[in-house]
Structures are given as structure tokens and as C-alpha cells.
Short mmCIF file of C-alpha atoms and ligand atoms in Angstrom, two decimals:
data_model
loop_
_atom_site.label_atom_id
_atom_site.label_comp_id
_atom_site.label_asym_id
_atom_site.label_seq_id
_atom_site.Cartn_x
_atom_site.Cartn_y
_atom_site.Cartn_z
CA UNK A 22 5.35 6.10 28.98
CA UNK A 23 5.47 2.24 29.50
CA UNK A 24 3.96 -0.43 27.87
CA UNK A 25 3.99 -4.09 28.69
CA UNK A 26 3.12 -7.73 27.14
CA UNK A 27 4.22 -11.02 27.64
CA UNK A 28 7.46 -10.82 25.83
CA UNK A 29 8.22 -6.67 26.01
CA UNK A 30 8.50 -3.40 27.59
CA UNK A 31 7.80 -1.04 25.53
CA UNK A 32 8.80 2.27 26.59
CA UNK A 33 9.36 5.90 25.81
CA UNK A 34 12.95 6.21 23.57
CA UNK A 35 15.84 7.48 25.71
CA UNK A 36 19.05 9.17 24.60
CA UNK A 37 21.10 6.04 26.07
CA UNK A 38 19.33 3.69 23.44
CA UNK A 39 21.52 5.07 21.13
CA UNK A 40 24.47 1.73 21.23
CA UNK A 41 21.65 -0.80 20.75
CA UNK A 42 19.96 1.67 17.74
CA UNK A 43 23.53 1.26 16.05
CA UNK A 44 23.57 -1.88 16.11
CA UNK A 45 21.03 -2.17 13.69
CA UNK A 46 20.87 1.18 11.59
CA UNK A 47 23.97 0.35 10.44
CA UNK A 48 22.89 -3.13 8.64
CA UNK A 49 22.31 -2.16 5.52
CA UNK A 50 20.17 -5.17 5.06
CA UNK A 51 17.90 -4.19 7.69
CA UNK A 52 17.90 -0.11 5.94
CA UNK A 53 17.43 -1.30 2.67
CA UNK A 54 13.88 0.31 2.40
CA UNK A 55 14.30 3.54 4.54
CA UNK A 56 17.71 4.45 2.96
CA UNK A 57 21.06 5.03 4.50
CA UNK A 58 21.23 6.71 7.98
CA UNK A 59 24.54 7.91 9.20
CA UNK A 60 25.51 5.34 12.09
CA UNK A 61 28.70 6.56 13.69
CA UNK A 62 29.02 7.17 17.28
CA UNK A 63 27.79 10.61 17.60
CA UNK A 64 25.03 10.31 14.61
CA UNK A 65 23.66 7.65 16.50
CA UNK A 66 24.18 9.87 19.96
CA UNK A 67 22.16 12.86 18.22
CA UNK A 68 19.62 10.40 16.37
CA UNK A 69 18.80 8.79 19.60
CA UNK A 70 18.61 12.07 21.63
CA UNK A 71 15.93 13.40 18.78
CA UNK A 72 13.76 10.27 19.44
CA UNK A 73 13.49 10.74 22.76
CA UNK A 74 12.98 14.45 22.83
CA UNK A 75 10.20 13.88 19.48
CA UNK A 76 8.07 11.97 21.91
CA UNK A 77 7.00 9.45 19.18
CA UNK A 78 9.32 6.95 19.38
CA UNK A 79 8.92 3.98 21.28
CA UNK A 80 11.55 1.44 22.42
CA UNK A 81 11.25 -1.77 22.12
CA UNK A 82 13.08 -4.20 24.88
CA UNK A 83 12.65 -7.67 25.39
CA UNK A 84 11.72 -8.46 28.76
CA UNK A 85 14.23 -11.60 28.79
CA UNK A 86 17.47 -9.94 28.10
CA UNK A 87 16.93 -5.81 28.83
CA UNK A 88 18.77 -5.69 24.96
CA UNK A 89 16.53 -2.93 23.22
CA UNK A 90 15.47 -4.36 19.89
CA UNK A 91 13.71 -2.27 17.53
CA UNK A 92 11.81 0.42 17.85
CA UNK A 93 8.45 1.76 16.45
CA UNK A 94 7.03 5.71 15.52
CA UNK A 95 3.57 6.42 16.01
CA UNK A 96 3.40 10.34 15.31
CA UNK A 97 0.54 12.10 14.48
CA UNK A 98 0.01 13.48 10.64
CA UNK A 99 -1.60 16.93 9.83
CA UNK A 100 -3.62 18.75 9.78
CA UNK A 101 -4.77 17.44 13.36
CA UNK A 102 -7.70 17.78 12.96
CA UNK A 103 -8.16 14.31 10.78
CA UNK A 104 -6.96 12.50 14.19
CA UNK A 105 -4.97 10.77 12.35
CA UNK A 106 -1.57 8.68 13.13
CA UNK A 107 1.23 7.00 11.20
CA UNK A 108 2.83 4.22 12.44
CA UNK A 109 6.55 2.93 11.31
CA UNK A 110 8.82 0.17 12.18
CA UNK A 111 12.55 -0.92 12.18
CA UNK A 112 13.87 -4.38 14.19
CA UNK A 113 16.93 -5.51 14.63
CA UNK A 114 17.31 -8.39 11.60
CA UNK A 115 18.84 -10.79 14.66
CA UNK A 116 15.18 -10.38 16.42
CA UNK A 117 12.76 -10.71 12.93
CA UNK A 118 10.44 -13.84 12.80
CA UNK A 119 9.62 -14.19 16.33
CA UNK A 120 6.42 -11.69 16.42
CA UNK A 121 8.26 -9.37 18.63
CA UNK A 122 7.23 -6.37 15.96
CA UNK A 123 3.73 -7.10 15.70
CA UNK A 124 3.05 -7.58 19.59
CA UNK A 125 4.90 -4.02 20.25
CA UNK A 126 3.28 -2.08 16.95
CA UNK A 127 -0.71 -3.88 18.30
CA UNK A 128 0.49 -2.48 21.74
CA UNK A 129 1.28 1.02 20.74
CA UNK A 130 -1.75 1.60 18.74
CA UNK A 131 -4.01 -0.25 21.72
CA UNK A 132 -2.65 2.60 23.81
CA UNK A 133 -3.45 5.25 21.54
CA UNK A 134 -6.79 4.10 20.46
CA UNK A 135 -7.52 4.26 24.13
CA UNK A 136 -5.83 7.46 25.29
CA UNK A 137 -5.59 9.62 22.35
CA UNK A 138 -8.88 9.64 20.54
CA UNK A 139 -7.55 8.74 17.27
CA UNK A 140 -9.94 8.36 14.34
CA UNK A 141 -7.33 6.76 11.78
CA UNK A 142 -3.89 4.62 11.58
CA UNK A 143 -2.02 4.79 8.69
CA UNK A 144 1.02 3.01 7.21
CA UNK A 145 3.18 2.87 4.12
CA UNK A 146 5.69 0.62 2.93
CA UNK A 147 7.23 -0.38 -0.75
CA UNK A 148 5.58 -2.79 -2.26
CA UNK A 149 8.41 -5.03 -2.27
CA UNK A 150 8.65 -4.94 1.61
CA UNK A 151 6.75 -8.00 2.05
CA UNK A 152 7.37 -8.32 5.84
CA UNK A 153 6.52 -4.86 6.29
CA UNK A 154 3.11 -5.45 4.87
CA UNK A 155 2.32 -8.75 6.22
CA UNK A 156 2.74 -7.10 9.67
CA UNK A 157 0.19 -4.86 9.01
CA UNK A 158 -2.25 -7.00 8.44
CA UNK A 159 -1.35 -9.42 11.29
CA UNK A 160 -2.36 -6.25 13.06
CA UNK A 161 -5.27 -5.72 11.16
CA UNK A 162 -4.98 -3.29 9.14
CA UNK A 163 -6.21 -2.60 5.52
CA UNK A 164 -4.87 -2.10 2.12
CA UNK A 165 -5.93 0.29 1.13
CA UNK A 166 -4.30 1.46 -1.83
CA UNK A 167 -0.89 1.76 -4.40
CA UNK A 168 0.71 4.59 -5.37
CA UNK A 169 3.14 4.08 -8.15
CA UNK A 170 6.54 4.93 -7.94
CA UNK A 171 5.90 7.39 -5.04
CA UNK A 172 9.21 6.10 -3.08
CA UNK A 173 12.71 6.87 -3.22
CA UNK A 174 15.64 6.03 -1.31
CA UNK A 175 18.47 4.31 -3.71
CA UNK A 176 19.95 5.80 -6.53
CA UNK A 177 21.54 3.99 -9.77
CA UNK A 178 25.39 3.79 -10.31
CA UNK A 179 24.52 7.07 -12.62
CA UNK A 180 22.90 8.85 -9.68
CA UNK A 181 19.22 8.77 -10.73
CA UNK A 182 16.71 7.73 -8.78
CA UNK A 183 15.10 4.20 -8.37
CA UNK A 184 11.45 4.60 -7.75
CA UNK A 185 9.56 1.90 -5.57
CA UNK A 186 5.66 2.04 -5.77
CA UNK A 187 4.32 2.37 -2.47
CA UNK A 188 1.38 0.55 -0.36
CA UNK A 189 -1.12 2.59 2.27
CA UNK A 190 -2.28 0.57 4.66
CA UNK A 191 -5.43 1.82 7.35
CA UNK A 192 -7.18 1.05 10.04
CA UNK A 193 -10.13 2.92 11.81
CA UNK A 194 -10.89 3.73 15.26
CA UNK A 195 -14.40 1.50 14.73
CA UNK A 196 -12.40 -1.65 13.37
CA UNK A 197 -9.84 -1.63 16.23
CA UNK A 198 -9.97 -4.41 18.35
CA UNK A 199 -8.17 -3.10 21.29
CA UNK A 200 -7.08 -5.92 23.31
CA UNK A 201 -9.43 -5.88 26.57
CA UNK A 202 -6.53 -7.75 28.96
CA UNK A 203 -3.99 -5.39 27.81
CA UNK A 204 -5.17 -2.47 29.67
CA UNK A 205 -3.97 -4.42 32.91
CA UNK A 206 -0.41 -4.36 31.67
CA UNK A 207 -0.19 -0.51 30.73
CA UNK A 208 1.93 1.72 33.60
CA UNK A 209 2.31 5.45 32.84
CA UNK A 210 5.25 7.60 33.74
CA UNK A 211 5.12 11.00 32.59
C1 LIG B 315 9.19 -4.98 9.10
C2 LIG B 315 9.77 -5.85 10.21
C3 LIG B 315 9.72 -5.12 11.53
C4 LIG B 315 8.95 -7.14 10.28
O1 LIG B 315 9.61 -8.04 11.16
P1 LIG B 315 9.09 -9.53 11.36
O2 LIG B 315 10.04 -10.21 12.23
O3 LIG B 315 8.74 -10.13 10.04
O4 LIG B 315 7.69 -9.29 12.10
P2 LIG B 315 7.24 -9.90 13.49
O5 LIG B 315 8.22 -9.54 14.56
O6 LIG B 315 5.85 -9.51 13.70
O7 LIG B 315 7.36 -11.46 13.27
C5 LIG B 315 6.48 -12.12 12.40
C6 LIG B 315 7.08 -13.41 11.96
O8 LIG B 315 7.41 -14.16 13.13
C7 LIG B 315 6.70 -15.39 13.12
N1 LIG B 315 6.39 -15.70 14.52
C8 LIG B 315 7.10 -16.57 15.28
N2 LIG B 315 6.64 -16.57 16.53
C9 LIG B 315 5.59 -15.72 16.58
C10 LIG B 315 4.70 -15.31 17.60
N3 LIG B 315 4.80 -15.76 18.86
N4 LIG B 315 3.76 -14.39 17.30
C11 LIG B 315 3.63 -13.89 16.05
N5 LIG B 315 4.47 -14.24 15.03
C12 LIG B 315 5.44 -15.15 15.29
C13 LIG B 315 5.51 -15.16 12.21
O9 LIG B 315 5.03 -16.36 11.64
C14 LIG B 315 6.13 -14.25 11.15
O10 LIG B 315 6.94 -14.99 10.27
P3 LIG B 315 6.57 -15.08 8.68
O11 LIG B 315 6.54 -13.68 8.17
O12 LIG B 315 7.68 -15.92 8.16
O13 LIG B 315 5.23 -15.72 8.65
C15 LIG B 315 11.25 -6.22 9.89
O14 LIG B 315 11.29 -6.92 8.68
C16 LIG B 315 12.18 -5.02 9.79
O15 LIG B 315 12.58 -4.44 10.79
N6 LIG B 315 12.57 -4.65 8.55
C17 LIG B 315 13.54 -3.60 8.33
C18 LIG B 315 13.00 -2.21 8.52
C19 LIG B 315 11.81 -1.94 7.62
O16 LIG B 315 11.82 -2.29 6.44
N7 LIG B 315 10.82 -1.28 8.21
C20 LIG B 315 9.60 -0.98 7.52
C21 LIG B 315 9.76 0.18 6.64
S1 LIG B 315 8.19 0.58 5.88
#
């Protein structure tokens, strides 16, 4: 699959994404809120190979420079029969602030509100991941609630467990405003 707007492709993951993926999983600045992923060569090799072959990753390139950015995962929950889908996120830190993530993430789910008859879009983020949830609602989507301390990924010196309370944010197929000039720009490849 391949997606375009002004500023992006965004495509379908591929296993050769993996040098411009490293890049950025191995900031921990940029991991701080999905915890530490193993970013060696061949970690990266296998993570990148398990994107593409998932199907719900998308690549994000800007259409300037061919340099893969970020990427975005919009995978469907279960059971399937709630149609529903959860979208995540992660940019490189040298590409934040310029709108590239919302114009990819509104692209993705105009796509899938149109070909995949989804009824609701979900996302989650800590509380404390204020550009995370400020994205979401550039896109439109609601809070809609907080779970405390439902998150983990850091530890203490000792080992235990730091908990981060957790937003879910939503949006419904009948408050999507998919994009109407945006269907011009879409190009499948199977
Ligand atoms: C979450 C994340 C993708 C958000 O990135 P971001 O750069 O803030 O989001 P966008 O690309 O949509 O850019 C929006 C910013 O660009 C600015 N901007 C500049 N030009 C813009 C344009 N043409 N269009 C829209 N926004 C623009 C906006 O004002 C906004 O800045 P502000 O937040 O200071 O107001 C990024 O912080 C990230 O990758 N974090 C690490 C991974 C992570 O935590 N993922 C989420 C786990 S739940």
C-alpha cells in the first residue's frame, strides 16, 4: 500500500527500513515512553522484517529527501467483531514539530475509514506524553478516559516498577472527517 500528501509517502514497512528505524529506536529520548527496544544491527534487521511481514506498519518518508522518518501502527484490536483499530506512533526526534506525524497518522486512518469499514479508532498514551496526546486531538480524536497507573515500561534503581497512568483517546467512524481531496492522492499496490 501507498499513501500520499503534500509532504509524504506513506507506504507499506519494508525489511530495508530497518537503518533509518535505528536511527531512532535507539534514542532513548525518543523511547522514553514505549521502553527500551534492542537496536543493534540484526535486532533492528529482524524488527524491521516483522513490520513488514505484520502488515500494520506504515512507513513514513518525506517526499523531499526519500529519508524514512517515523513510522505509524494501525492494527486491528479483538475481538473483530467491534471493528475496531489502534493506532500508534514513533518519529524520529530530528523530524518532531513540523506536523509530519499528524499529516501521516490523519492519512492512515482516512484510508481505513474508507477501505476497511472501521467503526472505532483508538489510542493510548501516558499521561505525561503531552505530544502524544496533543496529536490526537489535532487529528480529532477524543479523550475519552484515564486509567491510573495502567502503564509500565521503567523500573526504579531497586527494580520495581514505575507506573504511568494512561490516557484513551477515540474517535468514531460517524465523527471522521475523511479528507474529500485525499482520495486523489491514494495509489494501491498489493
Ligand atoms: C508523538 C510524536 C510523534 C509527536 O510528534 P510531533 O512532532 O509533536 O507531532 P507533529 O509531527 O504532528 O507536529 C506537531 C507540531 O509541529 C508544529 N507544526 C509545524 N508545522 C506544522 C504543520 N505544517 N502542520 C501541523 N503542525 C505543524 C505544530 O504546531 C506542533 O508543535 P507544538 O506541539 O509545539 O504545537 C513524537 O513526539 C514522538 O515520536 N515521540 C516519541 C515516540 C512516542 O512517544 N510515541 C507515542 C507513544 S504513545
Amino acid at each position: 500500500m501507498r499513501l500520499e500528501t503534500d509532504r509524504l509517502i506513506v507506504r507499506t514497512f519494508r525489511p530495508d527500513d530497518w537503518q533509518d528505524l535505528k536511527v531512532y529506536i535507539s534514542r532513548p529520548e525518543v523511547m522514553w515512553y514505549e521502553g527500551e527496544w534492542e537496536s543493534s544491527d540484526d535486532a533492528c534487521r529482524r524488527r524491521a522484517q516483522a513490520f513488514a511481514d505484520s502488515g500494520a506498519f506504515w512507513a513514513v518518508e518525506l517526499k523531499q529527501t526519500g529519508r524514512m522518518i517515523g513510522h505509524v501502527y494501525f492494527g486491528q484490536t479483538q475481538p473483530e467483531a467491534f471493528r475496531t483499530w489502534m493506532l500508534g506512533y514513533i518519529f524520529n526526534n530530528e523530524y518532531h514539530g513540523y506536523g509530519y506525524a499528524t499529516e501521516a497518522c490523519r492519512e492512515v486512518l482516512n484510508d481505513g475509514f474508507r477501505r476497511l469499514g472501521i467503526h472505532r479508532v483508538c489510542a493510548k498514551c501516558a499521561l505525561q506524553n503531552k505530544p502524544s496526546w496533543r496529536l490526537m486531538e489535532r487529528l480529532g480524536m477524543r479523550r475519552e478516559g484515564l486509567s491510573p497507573k495502567a502503564a509500565t515500561f521503567r523500573q526504579t534503581e531497586k527494580g520495581q516498577p514505575i507506573w504511568w497512568d494512561e490516557l484513551t483517546y477515540g474517535v468514531l467512524e460517524e465523527e471522521w472527517p475523511v479528507q474529500a481531496d485525499s482520495a486523489s492522492k491514494r495509489t494501491s499496490r498489493p
